[in-house]
Coordinates of C-alpha atoms and ligand atoms in Angstrom, one line a residue:
M300 CA 0.0 0.0 0.0
T301 CA 3.0 2.2 0.1
S302 CA 2.8 4.9 -2.6
S303 CA 6.4 6.0 -2.6
P304 CA 8.6 3.8 -4.8
S305 CA 12.1 4.4 -3.5
P306 CA 13.4 3.3 -0.1
V307 CA 14.8 6.0 2.0
S308 CA 18.5 6.5 1.6
F309 CA 20.8 8.6 3.8
G310 CA 23.8 8.0 1.5
E311 CA 27.2 7.5 3.1
E312 CA 26.6 10.0 5.9
A313 CA 23.9 8.4 8.0
Y314 CA 21.9 11.1 9.8
R315 CA 23.2 14.0 7.7
P316 CA 20.4 16.5 8.0
Q317 CA 18.9 17.7 4.7
I318 CA 17.1 20.8 5.8
H319 CA 19.1 21.8 8.8
Y320 CA 22.4 23.6 8.9
T321 CA 25.4 21.4 9.8
A322 CA 29.1 22.1 9.3
A323 CA 30.8 19.9 6.7
E324 CA 33.1 18.1 9.0
T325 CA 33.5 19.9 12.2
W326 CA 31.8 20.6 15.6
I327 CA 29.2 23.4 16.0
N328 CA 27.3 24.7 18.9
D329 CA 25.4 28.0 19.6
P330 CA 24.2 30.2 16.8
N331 CA 26.1 33.6 17.1
G332 CA 25.9 37.0 15.4
L333 CA 22.5 36.4 13.7
V334 CA 22.1 39.4 11.6
Y335 CA 20.3 40.4 8.3
A336 CA 22.3 42.8 6.2
D337 CA 22.3 43.7 2.5
G338 CA 19.8 41.0 1.6
L339 CA 21.7 38.2 3.4
Y340 CA 20.9 36.3 6.6
H341 CA 24.2 35.7 8.4
L342 CA 24.5 32.6 10.6
F343 CA 27.7 32.7 12.6
F344 CA 28.1 29.9 15.1
Q345 CA 30.4 28.4 17.7
N346 CA 32.7 26.2 15.7
N347 CA 35.8 24.1 16.3
P348 CA 37.5 24.5 12.9
Y349 CA 39.9 21.7 13.7
G350 CA 37.7 18.9 15.0
T351 CA 34.4 17.4 16.1
N352 CA 34.6 18.3 19.8
H353 CA 34.0 21.4 21.8
A354 CA 37.4 23.1 21.6
N355 CA 39.2 25.9 19.8
M356 CA 36.0 27.9 19.9
S357 CA 35.9 30.2 16.9
W358 CA 33.0 31.7 14.8
G359 CA 32.1 29.7 11.7
H360 CA 29.9 31.4 9.1
A361 CA 27.2 30.7 6.6
V362 CA 24.8 32.9 4.6
S363 CA 21.4 32.5 3.2
T364 CA 18.9 34.6 1.3
D365 CA 15.9 32.6 2.4
L366 CA 16.8 30.9 5.7
V367 CA 16.5 27.5 3.9
H368 CA 19.5 27.3 1.6
W369 CA 22.8 28.0 3.3
N370 CA 26.2 28.7 1.8
D371 CA 29.3 28.1 3.9
R372 CA 31.7 31.0 4.2
P373 CA 35.3 30.9 5.6
V374 CA 35.7 30.8 9.4
A375 CA 35.0 34.4 10.5
I376 CA 36.7 35.0 13.8
L377 CA 39.4 32.5 14.8
C378 CA 40.6 31.6 18.3
D379 CA 44.3 32.1 19.1
D380 CA 46.6 31.3 22.0
E381 CA 45.2 34.1 24.1
E382 CA 41.4 33.6 23.7
Q383 CA 38.6 31.4 22.6
I384 CA 35.8 33.3 20.8
F385 CA 32.7 32.4 22.8
S386 CA 29.1 33.4 21.9
G387 CA 27.8 36.9 21.0
S388 CA 26.0 39.0 18.5
I389 CA 26.5 41.3 15.5
V390 CA 25.0 44.7 14.8
V391 CA 24.8 46.7 11.6
D392 CA 26.4 49.8 12.9
E393 CA 24.4 52.4 11.0
G394 CA 26.1 55.7 10.9
N395 CA 29.4 54.2 12.1
T396 CA 28.9 55.0 15.8
S397 CA 31.9 52.7 16.5
G398 CA 34.2 54.6 14.2
F399 CA 35.5 51.2 12.8
G400 CA 34.2 52.1 9.3
A401 CA 34.6 55.1 7.0
P402 CA 32.5 58.2 8.0
G403 CA 28.9 57.5 7.1
S404 CA 29.4 53.8 6.4
S405 CA 27.7 50.9 8.3
P406 CA 30.3 48.4 9.4
L407 CA 29.2 45.1 10.9
V408 CA 30.4 44.9 14.5
A409 CA 30.6 41.7 16.4
I410 CA 30.4 41.7 20.2
Y411 CA 31.7 38.4 21.5
T412 CA 32.9 36.9 24.7
S413 CA 36.7 36.5 25.0
A414 CA 37.2 33.3 27.1
Y415 CA 40.8 33.9 28.0
A416 CA 43.3 31.1 27.7
E417 CA 46.4 30.2 29.8
D418 CA 48.7 32.3 27.6
S419 CA 46.7 35.5 28.3
A420 CA 47.2 38.0 31.1
H421 CA 43.4 37.7 31.7
H422 CA 43.5 34.0 32.1
G423 CA 40.4 32.6 33.6
I424 CA 38.3 35.7 32.9
Q425 CA 35.4 36.1 30.5
A426 CA 34.9 39.6 29.1
Q427 CA 33.3 41.2 26.1
S428 CA 35.3 42.1 23.0
L429 CA 34.7 43.6 19.6
A430 CA 35.6 42.6 16.0
F431 CA 34.5 44.4 12.9
S432 CA 33.9 43.7 9.2
L433 CA 34.1 46.2 6.4
D434 CA 33.2 43.7 3.6
G435 CA 29.8 42.5 4.6
G436 CA 30.9 39.9 7.1
E437 CA 33.5 38.0 5.0
T438 CA 36.6 39.1 6.9
W439 CA 36.9 40.3 10.5
T440 CA 39.4 42.4 12.4
K441 CA 39.7 42.2 16.2
H442 CA 39.5 45.6 17.9
E443 CA 42.9 46.5 19.4
G444 CA 41.3 47.8 22.6
N445 CA 39.8 44.5 23.6
P446 CA 38.2 43.7 25.9
V447 CA 35.8 46.6 26.0
L448 CA 33.8 45.3 29.0
D449 CA 35.4 43.4 31.8
R450 CA 33.8 42.7 35.2
G451 CA 36.7 40.6 36.4
S452 CA 34.2 37.7 36.2
R453 CA 34.9 34.1 35.2
D454 CA 31.4 33.6 33.9
F455 CA 30.3 36.8 32.2
R456 CA 29.3 35.9 28.7
D457 CA 27.1 35.8 25.6
P458 CA 26.4 39.5 24.9
K459 CA 23.3 40.2 22.8
V460 CA 23.5 43.8 21.5
F461 CA 20.6 45.7 19.9
R462 CA 19.6 49.2 19.0
Y463 CA 17.2 50.7 21.4
S464 CA 15.1 53.9 20.7
G465 CA 13.0 55.5 23.4
P466 CA 12.1 58.9 24.9
D467 CA 15.7 59.5 25.8
G468 CA 17.0 58.8 22.3
S469 CA 18.7 55.9 20.7
Y470 CA 21.6 53.9 22.0
W471 CA 23.1 50.4 22.0
V472 CA 21.9 48.0 24.7
M473 CA 23.7 44.8 25.7
V474 CA 22.1 42.0 27.6
A475 CA 24.6 39.3 28.8
V476 CA 24.7 36.9 31.7
E477 CA 26.5 36.3 34.9
A478 CA 26.1 32.6 34.2
V479 CA 26.6 31.1 37.6
E480 CA 24.8 33.8 39.5
R481 CA 21.8 33.2 37.1
K482 CA 21.6 36.9 36.4
A483 CA 21.0 38.9 33.2
V484 CA 23.1 42.1 33.2
L485 CA 22.2 45.1 31.0
Y486 CA 24.5 47.8 29.7
R487 CA 24.3 50.8 27.4
S488 CA 26.7 52.4 25.0
D489 CA 26.8 55.1 22.3
D490 CA 29.8 53.8 20.4
L491 CA 29.9 50.0 21.2
R492 CA 33.3 50.6 22.9
N493 CA 32.3 52.2 26.2
W494 CA 29.6 50.6 28.3
T495 CA 27.6 51.8 31.3
H496 CA 25.7 49.5 33.6
L497 CA 21.9 49.8 33.4
S498 CA 20.4 47.1 35.6
D499 CA 20.3 43.4 36.5
F500 CA 17.5 40.9 36.1
E501 CA 17.0 37.8 38.2
A502 CA 14.0 35.5 38.4
T503 CA 12.0 35.6 41.6
T504 CA 12.2 31.8 41.8
K505 CA 15.7 30.6 40.8
V506 CA 15.5 28.6 37.6
G507 CA 18.3 26.5 36.1
L508 CA 21.8 25.8 37.3
I509 CA 23.4 28.4 35.1
W510 CA 22.1 30.9 32.6
E511 CA 23.6 31.4 29.1
C512 CA 22.8 33.1 25.8
P513 CA 20.2 35.7 26.7
D514 CA 18.2 37.8 24.2
L515 CA 15.8 40.7 24.7
F516 CA 13.4 42.0 22.0
P517 CA 10.0 43.7 21.6
L518 CA 7.0 42.0 20.0
A519 CA 3.6 43.4 19.2
V520 CA 0.9 41.3 20.8
D521 CA -1.4 40.0 18.1
G522 CA 0.5 42.3 15.7
D523 CA -0.9 45.4 17.4
P524 CA 1.9 48.1 17.5
E525 CA 0.0 49.8 20.3
N526 CA 0.5 46.8 22.5
V527 CA 4.2 45.9 22.6
K528 CA 5.7 43.5 25.2
W529 CA 9.3 42.6 25.6
V530 CA 10.6 39.1 25.6
L531 CA 13.6 38.1 27.6
I532 CA 15.0 34.7 26.5
I533 CA 17.3 32.9 28.9
N534 CA 18.9 29.6 27.9
L535 CA 19.8 27.5 30.9
H536 CA 21.0 24.2 32.2
R537 CA 18.2 22.5 34.2
E538 CA 18.9 20.8 37.5
D539 CA 20.7 17.5 37.2
G540 CA 18.5 14.8 35.8
E541 CA 15.8 17.3 34.7
G542 CA 16.7 17.3 31.0
G543 CA 19.9 19.3 30.6
S544 CA 19.9 22.2 28.2
A545 CA 16.6 24.2 27.7
G546 CA 15.3 27.7 27.2
V547 CA 12.8 29.9 29.0
Y548 CA 11.2 33.3 28.2
F549 CA 10.0 36.0 30.5
L550 CA 7.5 38.6 29.3
G551 CA 7.5 42.2 30.4
D552 CA 8.4 45.8 29.8
F553 CA 11.7 47.4 29.0
D554 CA 12.0 51.2 29.5
G555 CA 15.5 51.5 28.2
T556 CA 17.1 50.8 31.6
T557 CA 15.2 47.9 33.3
F558 CA 13.4 44.8 32.2
A559 CA 10.3 44.4 34.5
S560 CA 8.7 40.9 34.2
V561 CA 4.9 40.8 34.2
G562 CA 4.7 37.0 34.0
V563 CA 3.6 34.7 31.2
G564 CA 0.0 34.0 30.3
A565 CA -1.5 37.1 32.0
S566 CA -5.2 36.8 31.5
A567 CA -7.6 39.7 30.9
D568 CA -10.4 37.5 32.4
D569 CA -8.9 37.0 35.9
G570 CA -7.7 40.5 36.6
G571 CA -4.4 40.1 34.7
A572 CA -3.0 37.4 37.0
P573 CA -0.1 35.7 35.2
A574 CA -0.2 31.9 34.9
A575 CA 3.6 31.6 35.5
E576 CA 6.8 33.6 36.0
Y577 CA 8.2 32.3 32.7
G578 CA 7.4 29.9 29.9
W579 CA 9.4 27.2 28.3
L580 CA 10.7 28.0 24.8
D581 CA 10.4 24.4 23.6
F582 CA 9.5 21.2 25.4
G583 CA 11.9 18.9 23.6
R584 CA 15.4 18.1 24.7
D585 CA 17.2 19.7 21.8
Y586 CA 16.6 23.4 21.5
Y587 CA 19.4 25.4 23.1
A588 CA 21.2 28.7 22.9
T589 CA 18.3 30.1 21.0
V590 CA 18.6 33.7 20.0
S591 CA 17.1 36.0 17.3
F592 CA 18.3 37.8 14.2
N593 CA 19.1 41.5 14.5
S594 CA 17.7 43.8 11.8
A595 CA 15.4 41.1 10.1
P596 CA 13.1 42.6 7.5
D597 CA 9.6 43.8 8.5
D598 CA 10.4 43.6 12.2
R599 CA 10.1 39.8 12.0
R600 CA 11.6 38.1 15.0
I601 CA 13.3 35.0 13.7
L602 CA 14.9 32.5 16.2
V603 CA 17.6 29.9 15.6
G604 CA 18.4 27.3 18.2
W605 CA 21.2 24.8 18.4
M606 CA 19.4 21.5 18.1
N607 CA 21.4 19.8 20.8
N608 CA 21.8 19.3 24.5
W609 CA 25.0 19.6 26.5
D610 CA 24.0 16.4 28.4
Y611 CA 25.1 14.3 25.3
A612 CA 26.2 16.8 22.6
R613 CA 29.7 15.3 22.7
S614 CA 28.4 11.7 22.1
L615 CA 26.3 12.2 19.0
P616 CA 26.7 9.2 16.6
T617 CA 27.3 11.5 13.6
S618 CA 30.4 11.7 11.4
P619 CA 32.2 13.6 10.2
W620 CA 30.2 16.5 11.7
R621 CA 28.7 17.1 15.1
G622 CA 25.8 19.4 15.9
S623 CA 23.1 21.1 13.8
M624 CA 20.8 24.1 14.0
A625 CA 17.1 23.7 14.5
L626 CA 14.8 25.1 11.7
P627 CA 14.6 28.9 11.9
R628 CA 11.4 29.9 13.5
E629 CA 9.3 33.1 13.5
A630 CA 8.2 34.1 17.0
T631 CA 5.0 36.0 17.7
L632 CA 3.0 36.9 20.8
R633 CA -0.6 35.9 20.6
T634 CA -3.6 36.1 22.9
R635 CA -5.0 32.6 23.3
A636 CA -7.9 31.9 25.6
G637 CA -7.3 35.4 27.1
R638 CA -3.6 34.7 27.8
V639 CA -0.6 36.2 26.0
V640 CA 1.9 33.5 24.9
L641 CA 4.9 33.1 22.7
E642 CA 4.3 31.0 19.6
Q643 CA 6.8 29.7 17.0
R644 CA 6.3 28.6 13.5
V645 CA 8.9 27.4 11.0
V646 CA 9.9 30.2 8.7
P647 CA 8.1 29.6 5.3
G648 CA 10.3 28.6 2.4
L649 CA 10.7 24.9 2.5
E650 CA 9.4 23.4 -0.8
A651 CA 7.6 20.2 -1.5
S652 CA 9.6 17.8 -3.7
G653 CA 6.6 15.7 -4.7
L654 CA 2.8 15.4 -4.3
P655 CA 1.5 15.3 -0.7
R656 CA -0.1 11.9 0.3
S657 CA -3.2 12.2 2.4
L658 CA -5.5 10.0 4.4
G659 CA -9.0 11.2 5.2
L660 CA -11.2 10.6 8.2
L661 CA -10.4 7.4 10.1
D662 CA -11.6 5.9 13.3
V663 CA -8.9 5.0 15.7
P664 CA -10.3 2.4 18.0
E665 CA -8.5 1.1 21.1
G666 CA -5.1 -0.3 20.0
V667 CA -2.3 0.5 17.5
R668 CA -3.1 0.6 13.8
A669 CA -0.4 0.8 11.1
L670 CA -1.3 3.4 8.4
P671 CA -1.2 2.5 4.7
L672 CA 1.4 5.3 4.2
E673 CA 5.0 5.6 5.1
C674 CA 7.5 8.4 5.4
R675 CA 10.0 7.0 3.0
E676 CA 11.2 10.4 1.8
I677 CA 13.2 12.3 4.3
P678 CA 12.9 15.2 4.8
C679 CA 9.1 15.5 5.0
L680 CA 6.4 17.4 6.7
I681 CA 3.6 15.4 8.4
E682 CA 0.4 17.3 9.2
A683 CA -2.1 15.5 11.4
T684 CA -5.4 16.5 13.0
F685 CA -7.0 14.3 15.6
D686 CA -10.3 14.5 17.3
A687 CA -10.2 13.1 20.9
G688 CA -13.6 11.3 20.5
S689 CA -14.1 9.0 23.5
A690 CA -10.4 8.1 23.9
S691 CA -8.5 8.9 27.0
E692 CA -5.2 8.9 25.1
F693 CA -4.4 8.8 21.5
G694 CA -1.5 9.6 19.2
L695 CA 0.9 8.9 16.4
V696 CA 3.9 6.6 16.2
L697 CA 6.6 7.6 13.7
L698 CA 9.8 5.9 12.6
Q699 CA 8.4 2.4 13.0
P700 CA 9.9 -0.6 11.3
G701 CA 8.3 -0.2 7.9
E702 CA 6.0 -2.6 6.0
G703 CA 8.8 -3.1 3.5
Q704 CA 10.9 -4.8 6.1
P705 CA 8.5 -7.4 7.6
G706 CA 10.6 -10.0 9.3
E707 CA 13.8 -8.2 10.1
G708 CA 11.8 -5.0 10.8
R709 CA 9.8 -6.3 13.7
S710 CA 11.8 -9.0 15.1
G711 CA 15.4 -8.4 14.0
E712 CA 18.2 -8.0 16.5
G713 CA 17.9 -4.9 18.6
R714 CA 14.5 -4.0 17.1
S715 CA 11.2 -4.4 18.8
A716 CA 7.5 -4.0 18.0
E717 CA 7.6 -0.9 20.2
E718 CA 10.1 0.8 18.1
G719 CA 9.2 4.3 17.0
A720 CA 9.0 7.9 18.2
R721 CA 5.7 8.4 19.9
L722 CA 3.5 11.5 20.1
C723 CA 1.0 10.8 22.9
Y724 CA -1.9 13.0 23.9
D725 CA -3.3 12.4 27.4
V726 CA -6.9 13.8 27.3
E727 CA -7.4 14.1 31.0
R728 CA -4.1 15.7 31.8
G729 CA -4.3 17.9 28.7
E730 CA -0.7 16.9 28.0
L731 CA 1.3 16.1 24.8
A732 CA 4.3 13.8 25.2
L733 CA 7.2 13.1 22.8
D734 CA 8.6 9.7 23.7
R735 CA 11.9 8.8 22.0
R736 CA 12.8 6.0 24.3
F737 CA 12.4 3.5 21.4
S738 CA 13.3 5.7 18.5
G739 CA 16.4 3.8 17.4
N740 CA 19.9 4.4 18.7
T741 CA 19.3 5.7 22.2
E742 CA 22.4 4.1 23.6
L743 CA 24.7 6.9 22.5
H744 CA 24.5 8.3 26.0
P745 CA 22.7 7.3 29.3
L746 CA 20.8 10.6 29.3
F747 CA 19.6 10.5 25.7
S748 CA 16.6 8.2 26.1
S749 CA 13.7 10.5 27.1
I750 CA 10.0 11.2 27.3
E751 CA 9.1 14.9 27.5
R752 CA 5.7 16.4 28.3
A753 CA 4.0 19.7 27.6
P754 CA 0.6 21.1 28.6
V755 CA -1.5 21.4 25.4
A756 CA -5.2 22.3 25.3
L757 CA -7.4 20.7 22.7
I758 CA -9.2 23.2 20.5
G759 CA -12.8 22.1 20.0
D760 CA -11.7 18.6 20.9
R761 CA -9.0 18.7 18.3
L762 CA -5.2 18.4 18.3
R763 CA -3.3 19.7 15.3
L764 CA 0.3 18.7 14.7
E765 CA 2.9 19.8 12.2
I766 CA 6.0 17.5 12.3
Y767 CA 9.2 18.1 10.4
L768 CA 11.1 14.9 10.0
D769 CA 14.7 15.1 8.8
A770 CA 17.6 12.7 9.0
G771 CA 18.5 12.8 12.7
S772 CA 15.7 14.9 14.0
I773 CA 12.0 15.5 14.6
E774 CA 10.4 18.9 15.3
V775 CA 6.8 19.1 16.4
F776 CA 4.6 22.2 16.3
A777 CA 1.3 21.6 18.2
Q778 CA -1.8 23.8 17.8
G779 CA -0.2 26.1 15.3
G780 CA 3.1 26.5 17.2
Q781 CA 1.7 27.2 20.7
V782 CA 3.8 24.3 21.9
T783 CA 6.9 22.9 20.2
F784 CA 9.3 20.0 20.7
A785 CA 12.7 19.8 18.9
E786 CA 14.5 16.5 19.4
Q787 CA 17.2 14.4 17.8
V788 CA 16.5 10.9 16.8
F789 CA 18.7 8.2 15.3
P790 CA 16.4 5.6 13.9
D791 CA 17.3 2.7 11.6
P792 CA 17.0 4.2 8.1
S793 CA 14.4 1.6 7.2
S794 CA 12.1 2.7 10.0
T795 CA 9.6 4.6 7.9
G796 CA 6.3 3.3 9.2
V797 CA 3.5 5.4 10.7
S798 CA 0.8 4.2 13.1
V799 CA -2.0 5.7 15.1
Y800 CA -3.3 4.5 18.4
A801 CA -5.9 5.1 21.0
V802 CA -6.5 4.0 24.6
G803 CA -9.8 3.9 26.5
G804 CA -12.1 4.6 23.6
T805 CA -12.1 5.7 19.9
A806 CA -10.4 8.7 18.7
Q807 CA -10.5 10.0 15.1
L808 CA -7.8 10.8 12.8
V809 CA -9.4 13.7 11.0
A810 CA -6.7 14.0 8.3
L811 CA -3.1 13.1 7.8
T812 CA -0.9 14.5 5.1
V813 CA 2.8 13.6 4.3
T814 CA 4.6 16.1 2.1
P815 CA 8.0 15.2 0.9
L816 CA 10.3 18.2 1.1
K817 CA 13.2 19.2 -1.1
P818 CA 16.5 18.7 0.5
A819 CA 18.5 21.9 0.8
P820 CA 22.1 20.7 1.2
V821 CA 24.5 23.3 2.5
V822 CA 26.7 24.6 -0.3
R823 CA 30.2 24.1 1.0
E824 CA 33.0 26.7 0.9
R825 CA 35.1 24.6 -1.5
E826 CA 32.2 24.3 -4.0
S827 CA 31.0 27.9 -3.6
A828 CA 34.4 29.5 -4.0
H829 CA 33.9 29.7 -7.8
A830 CA 30.2 30.3 -7.7
V831 CA 30.0 33.3 -5.5
Ligands
FRU1039 C1 26.3 27.9 25.5 C2 27.7 28.2 25.7 C3 27.9 29.7 25.9 C4 29.3 29.9 25.5 C5 29.5 28.9 24.4 C6 30.9 28.3 24.4 O1 26.1 26.7 24.8 O2 28.2 27.5 26.8 O3 27.6 30.1 27.2 O4 29.6 31.2 25.1 O5 28.5 27.9 24.6 O6 31.0 27.5 23.2

């Protein structure tokens, strides 16, 4: 009953993502210096240019016109004996406030963390430094007066700088972290070289073991420019055993000096009482160091996360690269059931590579039922709508041993009938879970096997899921992006089957569509040298 003729093939590089950015043959972690300039989206990132482990931190570089197709560029800012180049941001310095460019020009200025090495007089300290580019981001010069902001701290890092305009004029604002103190620190500057402390932000209830990679930006609630809220993103390590790397967001007001949190999910109906102090950015295990682009067109707020988790990042079974970015997402603030929440959708631009295959209305009685449709083409987009019906639990099982592999698929060594990545909706709890405990290779690290849960309300008894399946990952957007999960999975390449299931009654699969997506392989530096 399978309508796709060719079996899935990952080629020689098992798990090489087809629609996610990866370096050709090196290690990457955090996205850095996300900036849109002169028609190009620049993705810089933490990169070890010499290997596949976290070392020699430098800034790698790729560019894109559409956030789908990426071209590798040469390493932008290289570590040396004195410092590693830790995370940070880039601004388009309009009007040349820094003086790094010619009068009236707009140089790109990177603000990064110098993590000083043994050979440095600042050994053990983390401080903020500058580098600039006068050729659109291709080549970078470190500022001679580095560092420009030094608190004498060992854990002061990850500066995000943006242009702020308010009643007192326009200036640069930096939000960075005192990682161990779990504190966001804010500074201002007129020239990017001299910084004055503005304020600190701490959560009322301590969250995470350390804070990293903050971001602060305004968003119009429901697109209404008269109703702007500020979003403070904090990436953090959760308490041991709680899932490792994750991200939260605070909502509030920023007056140019202080960020005042008002809580997440404030409701007009109950006198504005917030539901929580912060919200989770994503409920999966692999969405970290997420920050947004500066200067994106039309005030869009586009986020990129590292699709990984420090718990096991060094143990990924991929070769010769390690680490990938999550799909770029557009963030919006929406009022849902009277509450303001952050939503995320994949930035449009991925194209279908063939006709969508659909199933119509189908009863899902108690038990597991294999669907007459497989996900043989990777990458693909799966769109599913369920009606809870009388079931107490229902869901979807992906990456199951496919029909094409009867014997060895279900009973072969190391494979079991339970195999698959499960999306489980618990009606009573109002909870969606992503269970990757049987999703293939989970042995890569003791902390990899996981089941993660998120509160999700049905809308008119229905659950709507959009799922992007690529080699090595699954990204789930529930109820139009109200709740998301980004996770890595390392299934057997032949596990392409899809099942639905219900418990305690009959649910309905209202519709299910699988759309094969066009691979967008990264154009590598070697190949692009002649083309660009
Ligand atoms: C977050 C992080 C940052 C740091 C960078 C080093 O993943 O630990 O705090 O700047 O990675 O690579």
